[in-house]
Coordinates of C-alpha atoms in Angstrom, one line a residue:
M185 CA 67.4 102.4 80.1
K186 CA 71.3 101.4 79.6
P187 CA 73.9 103.9 80.6
S188 CA 75.3 104.0 77.1
S189 CA 72.1 104.8 75.6
F190 CA 72.1 108.1 77.6
S191 CA 71.5 111.2 75.2
L192 CA 73.3 114.3 75.5
T193 CA 70.5 116.0 77.3
E194 CA 70.4 113.3 80.0
I195 CA 74.1 113.7 80.6
H196 CA 73.6 117.3 80.7
R197 CA 71.1 116.8 83.7
R198 CA 73.2 114.7 85.7
I199 CA 76.1 117.4 85.1
D200 CA 73.7 119.9 86.6
E201 CA 72.8 117.8 89.6
V202 CA 76.2 117.2 90.5
K203 CA 77.0 121.0 89.9
R204 CA 74.3 122.1 92.1
F205 CA 75.7 119.8 94.8
L206 CA 79.4 121.0 94.6
S207 CA 78.5 124.5 94.4
R208 CA 77.5 124.1 98.1
T209 CA 80.3 122.0 98.8
L210 CA 83.4 122.5 97.0
D211 CA 84.7 125.2 99.5
I212 CA 85.3 122.1 101.9
A213 CA 87.2 120.1 99.1
N214 CA 89.4 123.4 98.5
A215 CA 90.2 124.0 102.2
H216 CA 93.9 123.2 102.5
T217 CA 94.8 121.0 105.4
V218 CA 98.0 122.9 106.0
E219 CA 95.7 125.9 106.9
F220 CA 93.5 124.1 109.0
Y221 CA 94.6 125.7 112.4
T222 CA 95.8 128.8 110.9
Q223 CA 92.5 129.6 109.3
D224 CA 90.4 128.2 112.1
V225 CA 88.7 125.8 109.3
W226 CA 86.4 123.9 111.5
S227 CA 84.7 127.0 113.0
R228 CA 84.1 128.2 109.2
F229 CA 82.3 125.3 108.2
M230 CA 80.9 123.2 111.0
A231 CA 78.3 123.8 113.4
L232 CA 79.0 120.4 114.9
R233 CA 81.2 118.4 117.2
P234 CA 83.8 116.4 115.4
E235 CA 82.6 113.3 117.3
E236 CA 79.1 113.7 115.8
V237 CA 80.6 113.9 112.3
L238 CA 82.9 110.7 112.8
L239 CA 80.0 108.6 114.3
A240 CA 77.9 109.8 111.1
V241 CA 80.4 108.9 108.7
S242 CA 81.1 105.5 110.1
R243 CA 77.4 104.7 110.3
S244 CA 77.2 105.9 106.5
E245 CA 79.9 103.6 105.4
Q246 CA 78.3 100.6 107.0
Q247 CA 74.9 101.3 105.2
G248 CA 76.7 101.1 101.7
E249 CA 74.5 101.8 98.8
P250 CA 73.2 105.6 98.5
Q251 CA 69.9 106.6 99.7
H252 CA 68.1 108.5 97.1
G253 CA 65.9 111.4 97.7
G254 CA 67.2 112.7 100.8
T255 CA 64.7 115.2 102.9
E256 CA 66.1 118.5 102.3
S257 CA 65.1 120.9 104.8
S258 CA 63.9 124.4 103.7
R259 CA 66.4 125.6 106.3
T260 CA 69.2 123.6 104.8
T261 CA 70.5 122.7 101.7
F262 CA 72.7 119.4 101.4
G263 CA 73.1 119.5 105.2
F264 CA 74.3 123.3 105.3
C265 CA 72.2 125.9 107.1
C266 CA 70.8 128.6 104.8
D267 CA 71.5 131.6 107.1
S268 CA 75.3 130.7 108.4
N269 CA 76.3 128.4 105.8
R270 CA 77.8 126.0 108.1
L271 CA 77.1 122.1 108.3
V272 CA 74.3 121.4 110.9
D273 CA 73.3 118.2 109.2
V274 CA 76.1 115.7 108.4
R275 CA 73.5 112.9 107.7
E276 CA 72.1 114.9 104.9
L277 CA 75.4 115.7 103.4
L278 CA 76.7 112.1 103.4
Q279 CA 73.3 110.9 101.7
A280 CA 73.5 113.6 99.1
A281 CA 77.2 112.8 98.4
K282 CA 76.4 109.2 97.8
A283 CA 73.4 110.3 95.6
H284 CA 75.7 112.3 93.7
S285 CA 78.7 109.9 92.9
L286 CA 78.7 107.8 89.7
P287 CA 77.1 105.0 91.1
G288 CA 74.3 107.0 92.7
L289 CA 73.8 108.8 89.6
G290 CA 73.2 105.4 87.4
V291 CA 75.5 106.7 84.7
C292 CA 78.1 104.1 84.6
M293 CA 78.1 100.8 83.0
S294 CA 79.7 97.4 84.4
R295 CA 82.6 95.8 82.4
D296 CA 80.3 92.8 81.7
E297 CA 77.7 95.0 80.3
L298 CA 80.3 96.6 78.1
L299 CA 81.6 93.4 76.8
Q300 CA 78.2 92.1 76.1
D301 CA 77.2 94.8 74.2
L302 CA 80.3 94.7 72.2
K303 CA 80.1 91.0 71.6
E304 CA 76.4 90.8 70.7
N305 CA 76.8 93.8 68.2
G306 CA 80.3 92.9 66.7
P307 CA 80.7 92.1 63.1
D308 CA 79.9 88.2 63.4
S309 CA 78.9 88.6 67.2
G310 CA 81.9 86.5 68.1
I311 CA 84.5 86.7 70.8
P312 CA 87.8 87.7 69.6
S313 CA 90.5 84.7 70.4
A314 CA 93.6 85.1 72.2
G315 CA 96.5 85.5 69.8
T316 CA 99.0 82.8 71.1
G317 CA 96.5 79.8 72.2
A318 CA 98.0 79.8 75.5
D319 CA 96.6 81.8 78.5
L320 CA 99.3 84.2 80.0
E321 CA 99.4 84.7 83.8
P322 CA 100.3 88.2 84.0
D323 CA 100.4 88.2 87.8
E324 CA 103.5 86.3 87.3
F325 CA 105.5 89.2 85.9
M326 CA 103.7 92.3 87.6
N327 CA 101.9 93.1 91.0
S328 CA 98.5 92.3 91.7
K329 CA 97.0 95.5 91.0
K330 CA 98.7 96.0 87.9
S331 CA 97.5 92.4 87.0
H332 CA 94.1 93.2 87.6
E333 CA 94.2 96.3 85.7
V334 CA 95.8 94.8 82.5
Q335 CA 93.3 91.7 82.3
S336 CA 90.4 93.7 82.8
M337 CA 91.3 96.5 80.1
S338 CA 92.9 94.3 77.7
E339 CA 89.7 92.2 77.2
V340 CA 87.7 95.3 76.6
V341 CA 90.3 96.9 74.2
A342 CA 90.5 93.7 72.4
C343 CA 86.5 93.5 71.9
L344 CA 86.6 97.2 70.7
A345 CA 89.4 96.2 68.2
H346 CA 87.3 93.1 67.0
R347 CA 84.1 95.2 67.0
C348 CA 86.1 97.9 64.8
G349 CA 87.7 95.2 62.7
V350 CA 91.2 96.8 63.4
K351 CA 94.3 94.8 64.4
Q352 CA 96.4 98.0 65.7
V353 CA 96.3 99.6 69.2
I354 CA 97.9 103.0 70.2
D355 CA 98.8 102.6 73.9
V356 CA 99.3 106.4 75.0
G357 CA 101.4 106.7 78.1
S358 CA 102.4 103.2 77.9
G359 CA 105.0 103.5 80.7
K360 CA 106.5 100.0 81.3
G361 CA 104.7 98.4 78.5
Y362 CA 102.7 95.8 80.7
L363 CA 99.3 96.6 78.8
S364 CA 100.9 96.7 75.7
S365 CA 102.9 93.2 75.8
F366 CA 99.7 91.7 77.0
L367 CA 97.4 92.9 74.3
S368 CA 100.2 91.7 71.6
L369 CA 100.8 88.4 73.1
Q370 CA 97.4 87.5 74.3
H371 CA 95.3 89.1 71.7
N372 CA 97.5 89.0 68.5
L373 CA 97.4 93.1 68.1
R374 CA 99.9 95.2 66.8
V375 CA 100.7 97.6 69.6
Y376 CA 102.6 101.2 69.5
G377 CA 103.2 102.3 72.6
I378 CA 104.0 106.1 73.4
D379 CA 105.6 107.4 76.3
S380 CA 107.2 110.6 76.9
S381 CA 109.8 109.1 79.1
S382 CA 112.9 107.6 77.4
T383 CA 113.4 105.1 80.3
N384 CA 110.1 103.9 80.3
T385 CA 110.7 103.3 76.6
H386 CA 114.2 101.8 77.2
G387 CA 112.5 99.4 79.9
A388 CA 109.8 98.4 77.6
Q389 CA 112.1 97.4 74.9
E390 CA 113.9 95.2 76.9
R391 CA 111.3 93.7 78.6
N392 CA 109.6 93.2 75.1
R393 CA 113.0 91.6 73.7
K394 CA 112.5 89.0 76.2
L395 CA 108.9 88.4 75.9
K396 CA 109.3 88.4 72.2
K397 CA 111.5 85.3 72.2
F398 CA 109.2 83.3 74.2
S399 CA 106.0 84.6 72.5
R400 CA 107.2 82.5 69.6
A401 CA 107.8 79.6 71.7
Y402 CA 104.1 79.8 72.5
Q403 CA 103.1 79.8 69.3
K404 CA 105.2 76.7 68.4
H405 CA 103.9 74.9 71.1
T406 CA 100.2 75.7 70.3
K407 CA 100.8 74.3 66.5
A408 CA 102.6 71.5 68.0
A409 CA 99.4 70.6 70.2
E410 CA 97.2 70.9 67.5
T411 CA 99.3 68.6 65.3
Q412 CA 99.6 66.2 68.3
V413 CA 95.7 66.2 68.8
E414 CA 95.2 64.7 65.0
A415 CA 97.9 62.4 64.9
T416 CA 97.7 58.9 65.6
H417 CA 100.2 57.8 68.6
S418 CA 101.9 54.4 68.4
P419 CA 103.0 52.5 71.3
Q420 CA 106.6 52.5 69.6
E421 CA 106.6 56.6 69.9
E422 CA 108.8 58.0 72.4
S423 CA 107.6 59.2 75.4
A424 CA 108.9 62.1 77.3
E425 CA 109.4 62.6 81.1
I426 CA 109.5 65.9 83.0
K427 CA 112.0 66.0 85.9
P428 CA 112.5 69.0 88.1
G429 CA 115.5 71.1 87.5
L430 CA 118.4 71.8 90.2
N431 CA 116.3 74.4 91.9
G432 CA 113.0 72.6 92.1
D433 CA 112.2 74.3 88.9
D434 CA 110.2 72.1 85.8
D435 CA 112.9 73.3 83.5
V436 CA 114.3 70.0 82.3
L437 CA 113.0 67.7 79.7
Y438 CA 114.5 64.2 79.5
G439 CA 113.7 62.4 76.5
V440 CA 113.3 58.8 76.9
G441 CA 114.0 56.6 73.9
A442 CA 115.8 53.4 73.2
G443 CA 118.6 54.0 76.2
N444 CA 119.9 56.4 78.4
E445 CA 122.6 57.3 75.9
S446 CA 119.9 59.2 73.7
R447 CA 118.7 61.4 76.7
E448 CA 119.0 64.9 76.0
E449 CA 118.7 67.9 78.6
V450 CA 116.9 71.0 77.2
L451 CA 117.4 74.2 79.3
I452 CA 115.4 77.3 78.8
G453 CA 117.7 80.6 78.8
S454 CA 120.9 79.2 80.0
S455 CA 123.3 80.6 77.6
D456 CA 125.4 83.8 77.8
V457 CA 124.7 83.9 81.6
N458 CA 126.9 85.6 84.2
P459 CA 127.2 83.1 87.2
A460 CA 127.3 86.1 89.7
A461 CA 124.1 87.7 88.0
E462 CA 122.5 84.3 87.9
R463 CA 123.1 83.8 91.8
H464 CA 121.8 87.3 92.2
S465 CA 118.6 86.7 89.9
E466 CA 118.0 83.4 91.9
L467 CA 117.8 85.4 95.0
N468 CA 116.1 88.4 93.7
P469 CA 113.9 87.3 90.5
E470 CA 113.0 90.0 88.2
P471 CA 109.0 90.0 87.6
E472 CA 109.6 89.2 83.9
E473 CA 112.0 86.0 85.2
L474 CA 109.2 84.8 87.3
F475 CA 106.9 85.1 84.1
L476 CA 109.3 83.4 82.1
S477 CA 109.8 80.4 84.6
T478 CA 106.0 79.5 84.0
L479 CA 106.8 79.1 80.3
S480 CA 109.3 76.1 80.6
L481 CA 107.0 73.1 80.5
D482 CA 104.9 74.3 77.5
V483 CA 107.7 75.5 75.4
I484 CA 110.5 72.8 75.6
Q485 CA 110.7 70.6 72.6
T486 CA 111.3 66.8 72.1
P487 CA 114.8 65.8 71.3
R488 CA 115.5 65.8 67.4
V489 CA 116.5 63.0 65.2
P490 CA 120.4 63.6 64.7
P491 CA 121.0 65.1 61.1
S492 CA 123.6 62.4 60.2
Q493 CA 120.7 59.8 60.5
L494 CA 118.6 61.6 57.9
S495 CA 118.6 61.2 54.1
A496 CA 119.5 64.0 51.8
E497 CA 116.3 64.4 50.5
E498 CA 115.1 65.0 54.2
R499 CA 117.7 67.2 55.1
E500 CA 117.0 69.6 52.2
R501 CA 113.0 69.6 52.8
R502 CA 114.0 70.4 56.5
K503 CA 116.4 73.2 55.4
R504 CA 113.6 74.6 53.3
E505 CA 110.9 74.6 55.9
N506 CA 113.1 76.3 58.6
L507 CA 113.7 79.1 56.3
E508 CA 110.3 79.3 55.5
R509 CA 109.3 79.4 59.3
K510 CA 111.8 82.0 59.8
A511 CA 110.4 84.2 57.1
Q512 CA 107.1 84.0 58.6
R513 CA 108.2 84.3 62.2
R514 CA 109.8 87.9 60.9
T515 CA 106.4 88.6 59.5
D516 CA 104.3 87.3 62.6
S517 CA 106.5 89.3 65.0
T518 CA 105.7 92.6 63.6
G519 CA 102.4 92.2 64.6
A520 CA 102.7 90.1 67.7
V521 CA 105.1 92.2 69.8
F522 CA 104.5 95.8 70.4
S523 CA 106.6 98.7 69.3
P524 CA 107.7 101.4 72.4
L525 CA 108.2 104.9 70.9
T526 CA 109.5 107.7 72.9
S527 CA 107.3 111.0 72.3
Y528 CA 105.3 113.6 74.0
V529 CA 102.0 113.6 72.6
T530 CA 99.1 116.0 72.5
A531 CA 95.9 116.2 70.7
E532 CA 97.9 117.8 67.9
T533 CA 100.3 115.0 67.5
E534 CA 100.6 113.7 64.0
L535 CA 100.2 110.0 64.5
R536 CA 101.5 109.0 61.0
E537 CA 104.7 110.8 61.5
L538 CA 105.5 109.1 64.7
I539 CA 104.1 105.5 63.2
N540 CA 104.8 104.9 59.2
E541 CA 102.9 101.9 59.1
L542 CA 99.6 103.4 61.1
E543 CA 96.3 102.0 59.8
D544 CA 93.0 102.2 61.7
A545 CA 93.5 101.7 65.3
V546 CA 92.2 101.8 68.9
V547 CA 93.5 104.6 71.1
V548 CA 94.0 103.5 74.9
G549 CA 95.6 104.8 77.9
L550 CA 95.8 103.2 81.0
H551 CA 95.9 105.7 84.1
T552 CA 97.2 108.3 81.6
C553 CA 98.2 111.4 84.1
G554 CA 96.5 114.6 84.2
D555 CA 96.1 116.4 81.0
L556 CA 97.2 113.3 78.7
A557 CA 93.6 111.9 79.7
P558 CA 91.7 114.5 77.9
S559 CA 94.5 114.7 74.9
T560 CA 94.0 111.2 74.5
L561 CA 89.8 112.0 74.0
R562 CA 90.8 114.9 71.7
M563 CA 92.9 112.8 69.7
F564 CA 90.2 110.1 69.3
V565 CA 88.0 113.0 67.8
A566 CA 90.5 114.7 65.7
K567 CA 92.0 111.6 63.9
P568 CA 90.0 109.6 61.6
E569 CA 92.4 106.7 61.7
L570 CA 91.2 106.4 65.3
S571 CA 88.1 103.9 65.5
A572 CA 87.5 103.7 69.3
V573 CA 89.0 104.9 72.6
C574 CA 89.3 103.3 76.2
S575 CA 90.7 106.0 78.4
V576 CA 91.5 105.7 82.1
G577 CA 92.8 109.0 83.7
C578 CA 94.4 109.4 87.2
C579 CA 96.2 112.4 88.8
Y580 CA 93.4 114.9 88.8
H581 CA 95.3 117.4 90.6
L582 CA 97.7 117.7 87.7
L583 CA 94.8 118.7 84.9
S584 CA 95.1 122.1 83.9
E585 CA 92.0 124.4 84.4
E586 CA 91.0 126.7 81.8
F587 CA 88.7 129.1 84.2
D588 CA 90.6 128.6 87.4
P589 CA 91.6 132.0 88.5
A590 CA 94.6 131.0 90.6
R591 CA 95.8 128.8 87.6
Q592 CA 99.5 128.7 86.5
E593 CA 99.2 126.0 84.0
C594 CA 97.4 125.8 80.7
L595 CA 98.7 129.1 79.2
Q596 CA 100.3 128.0 75.7
S597 CA 97.9 124.9 75.1
L598 CA 94.4 123.6 75.5
C599 CA 93.5 122.9 78.9
G600 CA 92.5 119.6 80.4
F601 CA 89.2 121.0 82.2
P602 CA 86.5 121.5 81.2
L603 CA 86.7 119.4 78.0
S604 CA 83.0 119.4 77.1
Q605 CA 81.6 122.8 75.6
Y606 CA 78.6 122.3 78.0
L607 CA 80.9 123.2 81.1
R608 CA 83.2 125.6 78.7
D609 CA 80.0 127.7 78.2
Q610 CA 79.7 128.0 81.9
S611 CA 83.1 128.7 82.9
W612 CA 83.3 125.9 85.3
F613 CA 86.3 125.3 87.5
C614 CA 87.1 123.0 90.6
G615 CA 90.3 124.3 92.0
R616 CA 93.4 122.6 92.8
N617 CA 92.9 121.6 96.0
A618 CA 89.4 120.0 95.1
R619 CA 91.1 118.0 92.5
M620 CA 93.7 117.1 94.9
S621 CA 90.8 115.8 96.9
A622 CA 89.3 113.8 93.9
C623 CA 92.2 111.6 94.2
L624 CA 91.2 110.2 97.3
A625 CA 90.4 106.6 97.7
L626 CA 87.0 106.5 99.5
A627 CA 86.8 102.6 99.3
R628 CA 90.1 102.2 100.9
V629 CA 89.4 105.1 103.6
S630 CA 86.3 103.2 104.7
L631 CA 88.6 100.0 105.5
G632 CA 90.9 102.1 107.5
Q633 CA 93.5 102.5 104.7
G634 CA 94.8 105.7 103.4
I635 CA 94.9 109.1 105.3
Q636 CA 98.1 109.3 107.6
M637 CA 96.4 112.0 110.1
E638 CA 99.4 112.3 112.3
S639 CA 101.5 113.8 109.3
L640 CA 98.7 115.9 108.2
F641 CA 98.5 117.0 111.8
Y642 CA 102.4 117.8 112.0
R643 CA 102.2 120.1 109.0
A644 CA 99.1 122.1 110.1
V645 CA 100.8 122.7 113.7
L646 CA 104.0 123.5 111.9
H647 CA 102.1 126.0 109.8
V648 CA 100.9 127.9 112.9
I649 CA 104.5 127.9 114.3
L650 CA 105.7 129.4 111.1
R651 CA 102.9 132.1 111.3
D652 CA 103.8 132.9 114.8
H653 CA 107.7 133.0 114.7
Y654 CA 108.6 133.3 111.0
S655 CA 107.5 135.9 108.2
S656 CA 108.4 133.7 105.4
Y657 CA 105.6 131.0 106.3
K658 CA 104.0 131.4 102.9
S659 CA 107.4 130.7 101.3
E660 CA 107.5 128.8 97.9
K661 CA 110.0 126.4 99.5
R662 CA 108.4 123.2 100.5
V663 CA 109.0 121.2 103.6
G664 CA 109.0 117.8 101.6
N665 CA 108.5 114.3 103.3
V666 CA 110.2 115.2 106.6
Y667 CA 107.6 113.3 108.5
S668 CA 108.9 109.8 107.5
K669 CA 112.3 110.6 108.8
A670 CA 111.3 112.4 112.1
K671 CA 111.2 110.3 115.5
T672 CA 109.1 113.0 117.4
F673 CA 107.2 116.3 116.7
V674 CA 109.9 118.4 118.0
D675 CA 112.2 116.5 115.4
Y676 CA 110.0 117.2 112.7
V677 CA 109.5 120.9 113.3
R678 CA 113.5 121.1 113.4
R679 CA 114.1 119.1 110.4
A680 CA 111.5 121.2 108.6
L681 CA 113.3 124.4 109.6
R682 CA 116.3 123.2 108.3
R683 CA 114.8 122.4 105.3
L684 CA 113.2 125.9 105.0
E685 CA 116.6 127.4 105.9
L686 CA 115.0 129.2 108.8
D687 CA 116.7 130.0 112.2
E688 CA 115.7 126.8 114.6
S689 CA 117.6 128.4 117.4
K690 CA 114.3 130.7 117.9
L691 CA 112.5 128.0 119.7
S692 CA 113.3 125.6 122.6
D693 CA 112.2 121.9 122.4
N694 CA 109.6 122.8 125.2
D695 CA 108.3 125.7 122.9
I696 CA 107.8 123.2 120.0
Q697 CA 106.3 120.8 122.3
N698 CA 103.8 123.0 123.8
Y699 CA 102.3 123.9 120.3
H700 CA 102.0 120.0 119.7
D701 CA 100.0 119.6 123.4
T702 CA 97.9 122.7 122.6
Y703 CA 96.4 121.5 119.4
R704 CA 96.6 117.7 120.0
V705 CA 93.1 118.0 121.7
R706 CA 91.8 119.5 118.3
M707 CA 93.1 116.6 116.4
D708 CA 89.7 115.1 115.8
E709 CA 88.3 118.2 114.1
M710 CA 90.9 117.5 111.5
H711 CA 90.2 113.9 111.2
A712 CA 86.5 114.6 111.0
F713 CA 87.3 117.3 108.4
N714 CA 89.3 114.9 106.1
M715 CA 86.8 112.4 106.4
L716 CA 84.3 114.9 104.6
K717 CA 86.5 115.7 102.0
V718 CA 87.1 111.9 101.4
T719 CA 83.4 111.5 101.0
L720 CA 83.1 114.5 98.5
A721 CA 85.8 113.0 96.4
P722 CA 83.7 110.5 94.0
C723 CA 81.5 113.5 93.4
I724 CA 84.4 115.6 92.1
E725 CA 85.8 112.9 90.1
G726 CA 82.3 112.0 88.9
L727 CA 81.9 115.7 87.5
I728 CA 85.5 115.5 85.7
L729 CA 84.5 112.2 84.4
L730 CA 81.0 113.1 83.2
D731 CA 82.7 116.4 81.4
R732 CA 84.7 113.7 79.4
L733 CA 81.6 111.6 78.5
C734 CA 79.6 114.8 77.8
Y735 CA 82.5 115.9 75.1
L736 CA 82.2 112.6 73.5
K737 CA 78.4 112.8 73.3
E738 CA 78.9 116.1 71.8
Q739 CA 80.5 114.6 68.7
E740 CA 78.5 113.8 66.0
D741 CA 80.6 111.0 64.4
V742 CA 80.6 109.0 68.0
S743 CA 78.1 106.2 67.8
L744 CA 78.6 105.0 71.2
S745 CA 80.1 106.5 74.3
A746 CA 79.9 105.3 78.0
L747 CA 81.5 105.6 81.3
V748 CA 82.5 101.7 82.4
Q749 CA 83.6 100.6 85.8
L750 CA 86.7 98.5 84.6
F751 CA 88.4 97.7 87.9
D752 CA 87.8 96.9 91.6
P753 CA 88.1 100.2 93.4
L754 CA 89.8 98.3 96.3
L755 CA 92.5 97.4 94.0
S756 CA 92.7 100.1 91.8
P757 CA 90.9 103.2 93.1
R758 CA 90.8 105.3 89.5
C759 CA 88.5 102.4 88.3
Y760 CA 86.5 104.2 85.2
A761 CA 87.2 104.3 81.8
V762 CA 85.8 106.6 79.1
V763 CA 84.8 104.3 76.2
G764 CA 83.9 105.7 72.7
L765 CA 83.3 104.3 69.1
K766 CA 83.0 106.4 66.0
S767 CA 80.4 105.6 63.4
Y768 CA 80.9 103.0 61.1
G769 CA 80.2 105.2 57.9
K770 CA 82.6 108.0 59.3
R771 CA 85.6 105.3 59.4
I772 CA 84.7 104.0 55.9
T773 CA 84.8 107.5 54.3
S774 CA 87.8 108.6 56.2

């Protein structure tokens, strides 16, 4: 059975499976690393040596795929002793963690599977064509991670728009506008990017201004190329020779005609440039400049016949055509380039008050932070003009939880978790530290990237010092990023005490170093414990995403809903999208 065809009951069953697992293991995820030694966390949860745990984790990572149906003993539950509630079988825990992650549960579609479904079941079973007819290279104006995300997600969004027969996209939390720009230029969609940060919106507008100019050049080049294919070329026609520019860039076109006196150089973007700024730009090129430099060969026009050599009729005809083209460009530009808007949006936001020209649209969000991801899904359900949704969330630690007893958020508006009525009826909550754990990247940590153990160790030992010598060790003040500036542990502690406005003269350097040496032999305990937290991360993330999928499944007018792995988790750890489509009849009647 395809994951997209799973019924609400089947999603409930998988949620229950993950809940049962987390009911036993969530305390580990919620244990705070700062309190690791002050609360003797290892002894509370573990009946094993740290070396055993680290060896089992290492072997589990090498095995790869989850092993289903682990042998759960009558005396243990997911590796925890039923009597002492401490971990006695780490292999059983690791196998259960893999089985209760999204891949282990079998609830996710691949990106290719989703695209195939959308293309097969679309209005004409066709593939939406690119808007400009030329393939943009996003890695020329954004980093490799963002380029991977934008390319992967934009094709899905374009297929959703094609399937729904819409030409507008609303990008919630659009940030610097990379996804929005690519959707408009590559897929000819009219995109409205909404971000709460005016700084982001201003940056997106400036980037959009530059890209807008060159998107027209792409369109001109495409039309010229099509005309050239149809035309018959004679030997007498002028040829064009491309020669490198001064900096080795192919920025100059020499038109070779009857003689060198007709040679004309066409440089791209050379007007109104400050020489000092230009030199700085050459040394430190902006991402969008790298992108624009790739356009030069494609957008350069061949030399024109001087107006003095044209007849009066020809000059009049060309003038009329130019006016018509300008008018058409003004019309086209409203759809080809996105419009950044500054606004804080929630599920209650009236989109038509923000966007006067709003039609039926697809709403998207690429790594929308905290509560913005569930708000995007609520918006999709509540607004009849939104035909489809593609939402990739992040920053789970910033989610507000309705039923968390320790919560300080979510007092005046709807909470971000749980979203589904199914989990709300059970008053389920994860806890902030568990949501923080859900942000850990298992794929990266497995390859040796990720956890900075020494900084965590320093902070935990500092907490012991604060407990032993200062009454304010539970102060609301934060130590902050002291570790990156400290040369030694003693330096770290002294910087932290100054940050906390505590009397550092109470302790000598020798006193501080003794704390380090005492707990250094127990550093493996912290390492092993944090590796277990990392293995639980996909299960906590899985429950949060299953809750969002369940919410869409609960809506009668949503005809398709699925979890889709859009990205490579090594490049982009928050790699899952929640995708939904409304029923055709509902969109027509609305």
